[in-house]
Amino acid sequence: MADAPALEIEHLSHPANPSLLTIQQHVMREQRRFPNATGEFSWLFSGLTLATKMIAARVRRAGLSDILGSAGATNVQGEVQQKLDVFANETLIESLSWKETIGLIASEENDRLTAVHYGSPGAKYAVVFDPLDGSSNIDVNVSVGTIFSILRCPDGCADDPAKWVLQPGRKQVAAGYVLYGSSTMLVYTSGNGVHGFTLEPSIGAYLLSHENIKMPARGPYYSVNEAYRDSFPAPYPAYLDALRKGGLGKKYALRYIGSLVADFHRTLLKGGVFLYPPTADAPGGKLRLMYEANPIAFLAEQAGGIATDGAKPILELVPDAVHQRTPFVVGSRDELELFHQMAAR
Ligand code: AHM
Ligand code: MG
């Protein structure tokens, strides 16, 4: 019998710089930096990306709820309408609960921790999130966001959920947000720079659009709810005056959306400072340390910026409780240096 023709093999050469890179590919590429990486982390991330795409699709239809059915009612497709923040929370929990590497989930919407694969030997990560931040902006068609933070189980955490979850922000292994704005963008860091991906709706993929984002060292805007100014403690009122009157060599303009993700995203790209100081109603600050300030502070530092609670770096605060609040000042290097100088006086 004649020899069968040998199978010919053509070797695929991966382009060194592919023109399109999805978030999934990017996370896998980042993981290759660690010799023992198993790919579990990119699998976990796929739970986040799927959920946020579902949330983005629902946010895009938000204004239609009155004609398609209001919250609690059944819409024309036979679906029970939910409030968007409830939908976002349930979608994230369901999507993440498939991931065997996740032991615990903490959400702004839930008083208690959710055990996912807690107690299983494969459970290595806790995911902490604010499912839909800025929710007062939903009804008026203004940007909202999802914020997330991922923590690894430290040694001896197996039977101690507090030890696992209540870690300082410096221990985050990854963090980021999704901004449901004029486009949907996912911005994340795993400790090797800050990278932004824009959702391409026609193929349903987050594509790398902003690689290695660096916050300008100085920016044009300050961002704060100045309605509370009379109750801000020192040095906040004097600091805002200094910015407005040209203390850094120019006069600042004010931008305030009232959605942390959107206000920070602008600060990240354009520079400047975002503040939520202590107020009379919220003497410990309004924003939450674990799923608002920590992930944003990690991103800010990775992009060359600074984040403080007014006295200490945000990432060094040791949380006492999942829903703990903190004063928050985050932004460019020059604005934060001026803040520190004025706070030290
Ligand atoms: P939320 O989690 O209830 O949406 O509140 C958080 C939001 C942030 O997005 C934003 O920075 C802040 O609250 C705005 O608060 P205020 O309306 O007091 O300016
Ligand atoms: Mg929030």
Coordinates of N, CA and C in Angstrom, one line a residue, residues 83-282:
K83 N -36.2 47.3 39.5 CA -35.4 48.5 39.5 C -34.0 48.1 39.0
L84 N -33.4 49.1 38.3 CA -32.1 48.8 37.7 C -31.0 48.4 38.7
D85 N -31.0 49.0 39.8 CA -29.9 48.6 40.8 C -30.1 47.2 41.3
V86 N -31.4 46.8 41.5 CA -31.7 45.4 41.9 C -31.3 44.5 40.8
F87 N -31.6 44.8 39.5 CA -31.2 44.0 38.4 C -29.7 43.9 38.3
A88 N -29.0 45.0 38.5 CA -27.5 44.9 38.4 C -27.0 44.0 39.4
N89 N -27.5 44.2 40.6 CA -27.0 43.4 41.7 C -27.2 41.9 41.5
E90 N -28.4 41.5 41.1 CA -28.7 40.1 40.9 C -27.9 39.5 39.7
T91 N -27.8 40.3 38.7 CA -27.1 39.9 37.5 C -25.6 39.6 37.8
L92 N -25.0 40.5 38.6 CA -23.6 40.3 39.0 C -23.4 39.0 39.8
I93 N -24.3 38.9 40.8 CA -24.2 37.8 41.7 C -24.4 36.5 41.0
E94 N -25.4 36.4 40.1 CA -25.6 35.2 39.4 C -24.5 34.8 38.4
S95 N -24.0 35.9 37.7 CA -22.9 35.6 36.8 C -21.6 35.2 37.5
L96 N -21.3 35.8 38.7 CA -20.1 35.4 39.4 C -20.2 34.1 40.1
S97 N -21.5 33.7 40.5 CA -21.6 32.5 41.3 C -21.3 31.3 40.5
W98 N -21.1 31.4 39.2 CA -20.7 30.2 38.4 C -19.2 30.0 38.5
K99 N -18.5 31.0 39.1 CA -17.0 30.9 39.1 C -16.5 30.2 40.3
E100 N -15.9 29.0 40.2 CA -15.5 28.2 41.3 C -14.5 28.9 42.2
T101 N -13.8 29.8 41.6 CA -12.6 30.5 42.3 C -13.1 31.6 43.3
I102 N -14.4 31.9 43.2 CA -14.9 33.0 44.1 C -15.5 32.4 45.4
G103 N -15.0 32.8 46.5 CA -15.5 32.3 47.8 C -16.6 33.2 48.3
L104 N -16.4 34.5 48.3 CA -17.3 35.4 48.9 C -17.6 36.6 48.0
I105 N -18.8 37.1 48.1 CA -19.2 38.4 47.4 C -19.7 39.3 48.4
A106 N -19.3 40.6 48.3 CA -19.9 41.7 49.1 C -20.4 42.7 48.1
S107 N -21.7 43.2 48.3 CA -22.3 44.1 47.4 C -22.9 45.3 48.3
E108 N -22.8 46.5 47.6 CA -23.5 47.6 48.3 C -24.9 47.3 48.6
E109 N -25.6 46.5 47.7 CA -27.0 46.3 47.9 C -27.4 45.3 49.0
N110 N -26.4 44.5 49.5 CA -26.7 43.5 50.4 C -26.0 43.8 51.8
D111 N -26.8 43.7 52.9 CA -26.2 44.0 54.2 C -25.1 42.9 54.5
R112 N -25.4 41.7 54.2 CA -24.5 40.6 54.6 C -23.7 40.1 53.4
L113 N -22.6 39.4 53.7 CA -21.7 38.8 52.7 C -22.5 37.7 52.0
T114 N -22.2 37.4 50.8 CA -22.8 36.2 50.1 C -21.7 35.2 50.0
A115 N -22.0 34.0 50.5 CA -21.0 32.9 50.4 C -21.3 32.2 49.0
V116 N -20.3 32.1 48.2 CA -20.5 31.5 46.8 C -19.9 30.1 46.9
H117 N -18.6 30.0 46.8 CA -17.9 28.7 46.9 C -17.1 28.7 48.2
Y118 N -17.6 29.5 49.2 CA -16.8 29.6 50.4 C -16.7 28.2 51.1
G119 N -15.5 27.9 51.5 CA -15.3 26.6 52.1 C -14.7 25.6 51.1
S120 N -14.9 25.9 49.8 CA -14.3 24.9 48.8 C -12.8 25.2 48.6
P121 N -12.0 24.2 48.4 CA -10.6 24.4 48.3 C -10.2 25.3 47.1
G122 N -11.0 25.3 46.1 CA -10.7 26.1 44.9 C -11.0 27.6 45.0
A123 N -11.7 27.9 46.1 CA -12.1 29.3 46.2 C -11.0 30.2 46.7
K124 N -10.6 31.2 45.9 CA -9.4 32.0 46.2 C -9.7 33.4 46.3
Y125 N -10.8 33.9 45.7 CA -11.0 35.3 45.6 C -12.3 35.7 46.2
A126 N -12.3 37.0 46.7 CA -13.6 37.6 47.1 C -13.8 38.8 46.2
V127 N -15.0 39.0 45.7 CA -15.3 40.2 44.8 C -16.3 41.1 45.6
V128 N -15.9 42.3 45.6 CA -16.6 43.4 46.4 C -17.1 44.4 45.3
F129 N -18.4 44.8 45.3 CA -18.8 45.7 44.2 C -19.9 46.6 44.6
D130 N -20.0 47.7 43.9 CA -21.2 48.6 43.9 C -21.8 48.3 42.6
P131 N -23.0 47.6 42.5 CA -23.5 47.2 41.2 C -23.9 48.3 40.3
L132 N -24.5 49.3 40.9 CA -25.0 50.5 40.0 C -24.8 51.8 40.8
D133 N -23.6 52.4 40.6 CA -23.3 53.6 41.4 C -23.9 54.8 40.7
G134 N -24.4 55.7 41.5 CA -24.9 57.0 41.0 C -26.4 56.8 40.6
S135 N -27.1 55.9 41.3 CA -28.4 55.5 40.8 C -29.4 56.6 40.8
S136 N -29.1 57.7 41.5 CA -30.1 58.8 41.4 C -30.1 59.4 40.0
N137 N -29.0 59.1 39.2 CA -28.9 59.6 37.9 C -29.6 58.8 36.8
I138 N -30.1 57.6 37.2 CA -30.7 56.7 36.1 C -31.9 57.4 35.5
D139 N -32.8 57.9 36.4 CA -34.1 58.4 35.9 C -33.9 59.7 35.0
V140 N -32.7 60.3 35.0 CA -32.6 61.5 34.2 C -31.5 61.3 33.1
N141 N -31.3 60.0 32.7 CA -30.5 59.6 31.6 C -29.0 60.2 31.7
V142 N -28.5 60.1 32.9 CA -27.1 60.5 33.1 C -26.3 59.3 33.5
S143 N -25.0 59.4 33.1 CA -24.1 58.2 33.3 C -24.1 57.6 34.7
V144 N -24.1 56.3 34.7 CA -24.0 55.5 36.0 C -22.8 54.5 35.8
G145 N -22.5 53.8 36.8 CA -21.4 52.8 36.7 C -21.5 51.7 37.6
T146 N -20.7 50.6 37.4 CA -20.4 49.5 38.3 C -19.0 49.6 38.7
I147 N -18.7 49.4 40.0 CA -17.3 49.5 40.5 C -17.0 48.1 41.2
F148 N -15.8 47.6 41.0 CA -15.5 46.3 41.6 C -14.1 46.3 42.1
S149 N -13.9 45.4 43.1 CA -12.6 45.2 43.7 C -12.4 43.7 44.0
I150 N -11.2 43.2 43.7 CA -11.0 41.7 43.9 C -9.9 41.5 44.9
L151 N -10.2 40.7 45.9 CA -9.2 40.4 47.0 C -8.9 38.9 47.0
R152 N -7.7 38.6 47.2 CA -7.3 37.2 47.3 C -7.4 36.7 48.8
C153 N -7.7 35.5 48.9 CA -7.8 34.9 50.3 C -6.4 34.8 50.9
P154 N -6.2 35.5 52.0 CA -4.8 35.4 52.6 C -4.7 34.1 53.4
D155 N -3.5 33.8 53.7 CA -3.3 32.6 54.5 C -4.1 32.6 55.8
G156 N -4.8 31.5 56.0 CA -5.6 31.4 57.3 C -7.0 32.1 57.1
C157 N -7.4 32.4 55.9 CA -8.7 33.1 55.8 C -9.8 32.1 55.7
A158 N -9.5 30.8 55.5 CA -10.5 29.8 55.2 C -11.7 29.8 56.1
D159 N -11.5 30.0 57.4 CA -12.7 30.0 58.3 C -12.9 31.4 58.9
D160 N -12.4 32.4 58.2 CA -12.5 33.8 58.8 C -12.8 34.8 57.7
P161 N -14.1 34.9 57.4 CA -14.5 35.8 56.3 C -14.0 37.2 56.5
A162 N -14.0 37.7 57.7 CA -13.5 39.1 58.0 C -12.1 39.2 57.5
K163 N -11.3 38.2 57.8 CA -9.8 38.3 57.4 C -9.7 38.4 55.9
W164 N -10.6 37.7 55.2 CA -10.6 37.7 53.8 C -11.0 39.0 53.1
V165 N -12.1 39.5 53.7 CA -12.8 40.6 53.0 C -12.2 42.0 53.5
L166 N -12.0 42.1 54.8 CA -11.6 43.4 55.4 C -10.1 43.6 55.3
Q167 N -9.6 43.6 54.1 CA -8.2 43.9 53.8 C -8.0 45.3 53.3
P168 N -6.9 45.9 53.6 CA -6.7 47.3 53.1 C -6.6 47.2 51.6
G169 N -6.9 48.4 51.0 CA -7.0 48.5 49.5 C -5.7 48.1 48.8
R170 N -4.6 48.3 49.6 CA -3.2 47.9 49.0 C -3.2 46.5 48.6
K171 N -4.1 45.7 49.2 CA -4.1 44.2 48.9 C -4.9 43.8 47.7
Q172 N -5.6 44.8 47.1 CA -6.4 44.4 46.0 C -5.6 43.7 44.9
V173 N -6.1 42.7 44.3 CA -5.4 42.1 43.2 C -5.8 42.7 41.8
A174 N -7.0 43.2 41.8 CA -7.5 43.9 40.6 C -8.7 44.7 41.0
A175 N -8.9 45.8 40.3 CA -10.1 46.6 40.5 C -10.4 47.4 39.3
G176 N -11.6 47.9 39.2 CA -12.0 48.7 38.0 C -13.4 49.1 38.1
Y177 N -13.9 49.6 37.0 CA -15.3 50.1 36.9 C -15.7 49.9 35.5
V178 N -17.1 49.9 35.3 CA -17.7 50.0 34.0 C -18.5 51.3 34.0
L179 N -18.3 52.1 33.0 CA -19.0 53.4 32.9 C -20.1 53.2 31.8
Y180 N -21.4 53.4 32.2 CA -22.4 53.3 31.2 C -22.7 54.7 30.8
G181 N -21.9 55.2 29.9 CA -22.0 56.6 29.4 C -22.4 56.7 28.0
S182 N -21.9 57.7 27.3 CA -22.2 57.8 25.8 C -21.7 56.5 25.1
S183 N -20.7 55.9 25.6 CA -20.4 54.5 25.2 C -20.2 53.7 26.6
T184 N -20.1 52.4 26.5 CA -19.9 51.7 27.7 C -18.4 51.3 27.7
M185 N -17.7 51.7 28.8 CA -16.3 51.5 28.9 C -16.0 50.7 30.2
L186 N -15.1 49.8 30.1 CA -14.5 49.1 31.3 C -13.1 49.5 31.5
V187 N -12.8 49.9 32.7 CA -11.4 50.4 33.0 C -10.9 49.5 34.1
Y188 N -9.8 48.9 34.0 CA -9.3 48.1 35.1 C -7.8 48.1 35.3
T189 N -7.4 47.7 36.5 CA -6.0 47.5 36.8 C -5.8 46.2 37.5
S190 N -4.7 45.5 37.2 CA -4.3 44.4 38.1 C -2.9 44.6 38.6
G191 N -2.6 45.9 38.7 CA -1.3 46.3 39.3 C -0.2 46.5 38.3
N192 N -0.6 46.6 37.0 CA 0.4 46.8 35.9 C -0.2 47.8 35.0
G193 N -0.5 49.0 35.5 CA -1.1 50.1 34.7 C -2.6 50.0 34.6
V194 N -3.2 51.0 34.0 CA -4.6 51.1 33.9 C -5.0 51.0 32.4
H195 N -6.0 50.2 32.1 CA -6.3 49.9 30.7 C -7.8 50.1 30.5
G196 N -8.2 50.7 29.4 CA -9.6 51.0 29.2 C -10.1 50.2 27.9
F197 N -11.3 49.7 28.0 CA -11.9 48.9 26.9 C -13.3 49.5 26.6
T198 N -13.6 49.7 25.3 CA -14.9 50.2 25.0 C -15.7 49.0 24.4
L199 N -17.0 49.0 24.9 CA -17.8 47.9 24.4 C -18.2 48.2 22.9
E200 N -17.9 47.3 22.1 CA -18.3 47.4 20.6 C -19.7 46.6 20.6
P201 N -20.8 47.4 20.5 CA -22.1 46.7 20.7 C -22.4 45.7 19.6
S202 N -21.9 45.9 18.4 CA -22.3 45.0 17.3 C -21.7 43.6 17.5
I203 N -20.6 43.5 18.2 CA -20.1 42.2 18.4 C -20.1 41.8 19.9
G204 N -20.5 42.7 20.8 CA -20.7 42.4 22.2 C -19.3 42.2 22.9
A205 N -18.3 42.8 22.4 CA -17.0 42.6 23.1 C -16.4 43.9 23.5
Y206 N -15.7 43.8 24.7 CA -14.9 45.0 25.2 C -13.6 45.0 24.4
L207 N -13.3 46.0 23.7 CA -12.0 46.1 22.9 C -11.1 47.2 23.5
L208 N -9.8 46.8 23.6 CA -8.8 47.8 24.1 C -8.8 49.1 23.3
S209 N -9.2 50.1 24.0 CA -9.2 51.4 23.3 C -8.3 52.5 24.0
H210 N -8.0 52.2 25.3 CA -7.2 53.2 26.0 C -6.1 52.4 26.8
E211 N -4.9 52.2 26.2 CA -3.9 51.4 26.8 C -3.0 52.2 27.7
N212 N -2.8 51.7 28.9 CA -1.8 52.3 29.9 C -2.2 53.8 30.1
I213 N -3.3 54.0 30.6 CA -3.8 55.4 30.8 C -3.0 56.1 31.9
K214 N -2.5 57.3 31.7 CA -1.8 58.1 32.7 C -2.6 59.3 33.0
M215 N -2.8 59.6 34.3 CA -3.5 60.8 34.6 C -2.6 62.0 34.5
P216 N -3.1 63.1 33.8 CA -2.2 64.2 33.7 C -1.7 64.7 35.1
A217 N -0.5 65.3 35.2 CA 0.0 65.7 36.5 C -0.8 66.8 37.1
R218 N -1.5 67.5 36.2 CA -2.3 68.7 36.7 C -3.5 68.8 35.7
G219 N -4.6 69.2 36.2 CA -5.8 69.2 35.3 C -6.6 70.5 35.4
P220 N -7.6 70.6 34.6 CA -8.4 71.9 34.5 C -9.6 72.0 35.5
Y221 N -9.9 70.9 36.1 CA -11.2 70.9 36.9 C -11.1 70.5 38.3
Y222 N -11.9 71.0 39.2 CA -12.2 70.4 40.5 C -13.6 69.9 40.5
S223 N -13.9 68.9 41.3 CA -15.2 68.2 41.2 C -15.7 67.9 42.6
V224 N -16.7 68.6 43.0 CA -17.2 68.4 44.4 C -18.6 68.9 44.5
N225 N -19.4 68.4 45.4 CA -20.8 69.0 45.6 C -20.6 70.2 46.5
E226 N -20.5 71.4 45.9 CA -20.3 72.6 46.7 C -21.5 73.0 47.5
A227 N -22.6 72.4 47.3 CA -23.8 72.8 48.1 C -23.5 72.5 49.6
Y228 N -22.6 71.6 49.8 CA -22.3 71.2 51.2 C -21.1 72.0 51.8
R229 N -20.6 72.9 51.0 CA -19.4 73.6 51.4 C -19.4 74.2 52.8
D230 N -20.5 74.8 53.3 CA -20.5 75.4 54.6 C -20.2 74.4 55.7
S231 N -20.5 73.1 55.4 CA -20.2 72.2 56.5 C -18.9 71.4 56.3
F232 N -18.1 71.8 55.2 CA -16.8 71.1 55.1 C -15.9 71.6 56.2
P233 N -15.1 70.7 56.8 CA -14.1 71.1 57.8 C -12.9 71.7 57.0
A234 N -11.9 72.3 57.8 CA -10.7 72.7 57.2 C -9.9 71.5 56.8
P235 N -9.2 71.5 55.7 CA -8.8 72.7 54.9 C -9.6 72.8 53.7
Y236 N -10.8 72.1 53.6 CA -11.5 72.0 52.3 C -11.9 73.3 51.7
P237 N -12.6 74.2 52.5 CA -13.1 75.4 51.9 C -11.9 76.3 51.4
A238 N -10.8 76.4 52.2 CA -9.7 77.2 51.8 C -9.0 76.5 50.5
Y239 N -9.0 75.2 50.5 CA -8.4 74.5 49.3 C -9.2 74.8 48.0
L240 N -10.5 74.8 48.2 CA -11.4 75.0 47.0 C -11.2 76.5 46.5
D241 N -11.1 77.4 47.5 CA -10.8 78.8 47.2 C -9.5 78.9 46.4
A242 N -8.4 78.2 46.9 CA -7.1 78.3 46.3 C -7.2 77.9 44.9
L243 N -7.9 76.8 44.6 CA -8.0 76.3 43.2 C -8.7 77.3 42.4
R244 N -9.8 77.8 42.9 CA -10.6 78.7 42.1 C -9.9 80.0 41.8
K245 N -9.1 80.5 42.8 CA -8.4 81.8 42.6 C -7.0 81.7 42.0
G246 N -6.6 80.5 41.5 CA -5.4 80.4 40.8 C -4.2 80.0 41.6
G247 N -4.4 79.4 42.7 CA -3.3 79.0 43.6 C -2.3 78.1 42.9
L248 N -2.7 77.3 41.9 CA -1.8 76.5 41.1 C -1.5 77.1 39.8
G249 N -1.6 78.4 39.7 CA -1.2 79.2 38.5 C -2.3 79.4 37.5
K250 N -3.4 78.8 37.7 CA -4.5 79.1 36.8 C -5.9 78.9 37.6
K251 N -6.9 79.4 37.0 CA -8.2 79.3 37.7 C -8.9 78.0 37.2
Y252 N -9.4 77.3 38.2 CA -10.1 76.0 37.8 C -11.5 76.2 37.4
A253 N -12.0 75.3 36.6 CA -13.5 75.2 36.3 C -14.0 74.1 37.2
L254 N -15.3 74.1 37.4 CA -16.0 73.1 38.2 C -16.8 72.1 37.3
R255 N -16.6 70.8 37.5 CA -17.5 69.8 36.9 C -18.0 68.9 38.0
Y256 N -19.2 68.6 38.0 CA -19.8 67.7 39.0 C -21.0 67.0 38.4
I257 N -20.9 65.7 38.3 CA -22.0 64.9 37.7 C -22.8 64.3 38.8
G258 N -22.2 63.9 39.9 CA -22.9 63.2 41.0 C -23.0 61.7 40.8
S259 N -22.2 61.2 39.8 CA -21.9 59.8 39.6 C -20.4 59.6 39.8
L260 N -20.0 58.9 40.9 CA -18.6 58.8 41.1 C -17.8 58.3 39.9
V261 N -18.3 57.3 39.3 CA -17.6 56.7 38.2 C -17.3 57.7 37.1
A262 N -18.4 58.4 36.7 CA -18.3 59.4 35.7 C -17.4 60.6 36.1
D263 N -17.5 61.0 37.3 CA -16.6 62.1 37.8 C -15.2 61.7 37.8
F264 N -15.0 60.4 38.3 CA -13.6 60.0 38.3 C -13.0 59.7 36.9
H265 N -13.8 59.2 36.0 CA -13.4 58.9 34.7 C -12.8 60.2 34.0
R266 N -13.6 61.2 34.2 CA -13.1 62.5 33.6 C -11.8 63.0 34.3
T267 N -11.7 62.8 35.6 CA -10.5 63.2 36.3 C -9.3 62.3 35.9
L268 N -9.6 61.0 35.6 CA -8.5 60.2 35.1 C -8.0 60.6 33.8
L269 N -8.9 61.0 32.9 CA -8.5 61.3 31.5 C -8.0 62.7 31.4
K270 N -8.6 63.6 32.1 CA -8.3 65.1 31.9 C -7.4 65.6 33.0
G271 N -7.4 65.0 34.2 CA -6.7 65.5 35.3 C -7.6 66.4 36.2
G272 N -7.0 66.8 37.4 CA -7.8 67.6 38.3 C -8.0 66.9 39.6
V273 N -9.1 67.3 40.3 CA -9.3 66.6 41.6 C -10.8 66.4 41.8
F274 N -11.1 65.3 42.4 CA -12.5 65.0 42.8 C -12.5 64.9 44.3
L275 N -13.5 65.5 45.0 CA -13.5 65.4 46.5 C -14.9 65.1 47.0
Y276 N -15.0 64.2 48.0 CA -16.2 64.1 48.8 C -15.8 64.2 50.2
P277 N -15.7 65.4 50.8 CA -15.3 65.7 52.1 C -16.3 65.2 53.2
P278 N -15.9 65.2 54.5 CA -16.9 65.1 55.5 C -17.9 66.2 55.4
T279 N -19.2 66.0 55.7 CA -20.2 67.0 55.7 C -21.0 66.9 57.1
A280 N -21.9 67.8 57.3 CA -22.7 67.8 58.5 C -23.5 66.5 58.5
D281 N -24.1 66.1 57.4 CA -24.9 64.9 57.3 C -24.1 63.7 57.3
A282 N -22.9 63.7 56.8 CA -22.1 62.5 56.7 C -20.7 62.9 57.2

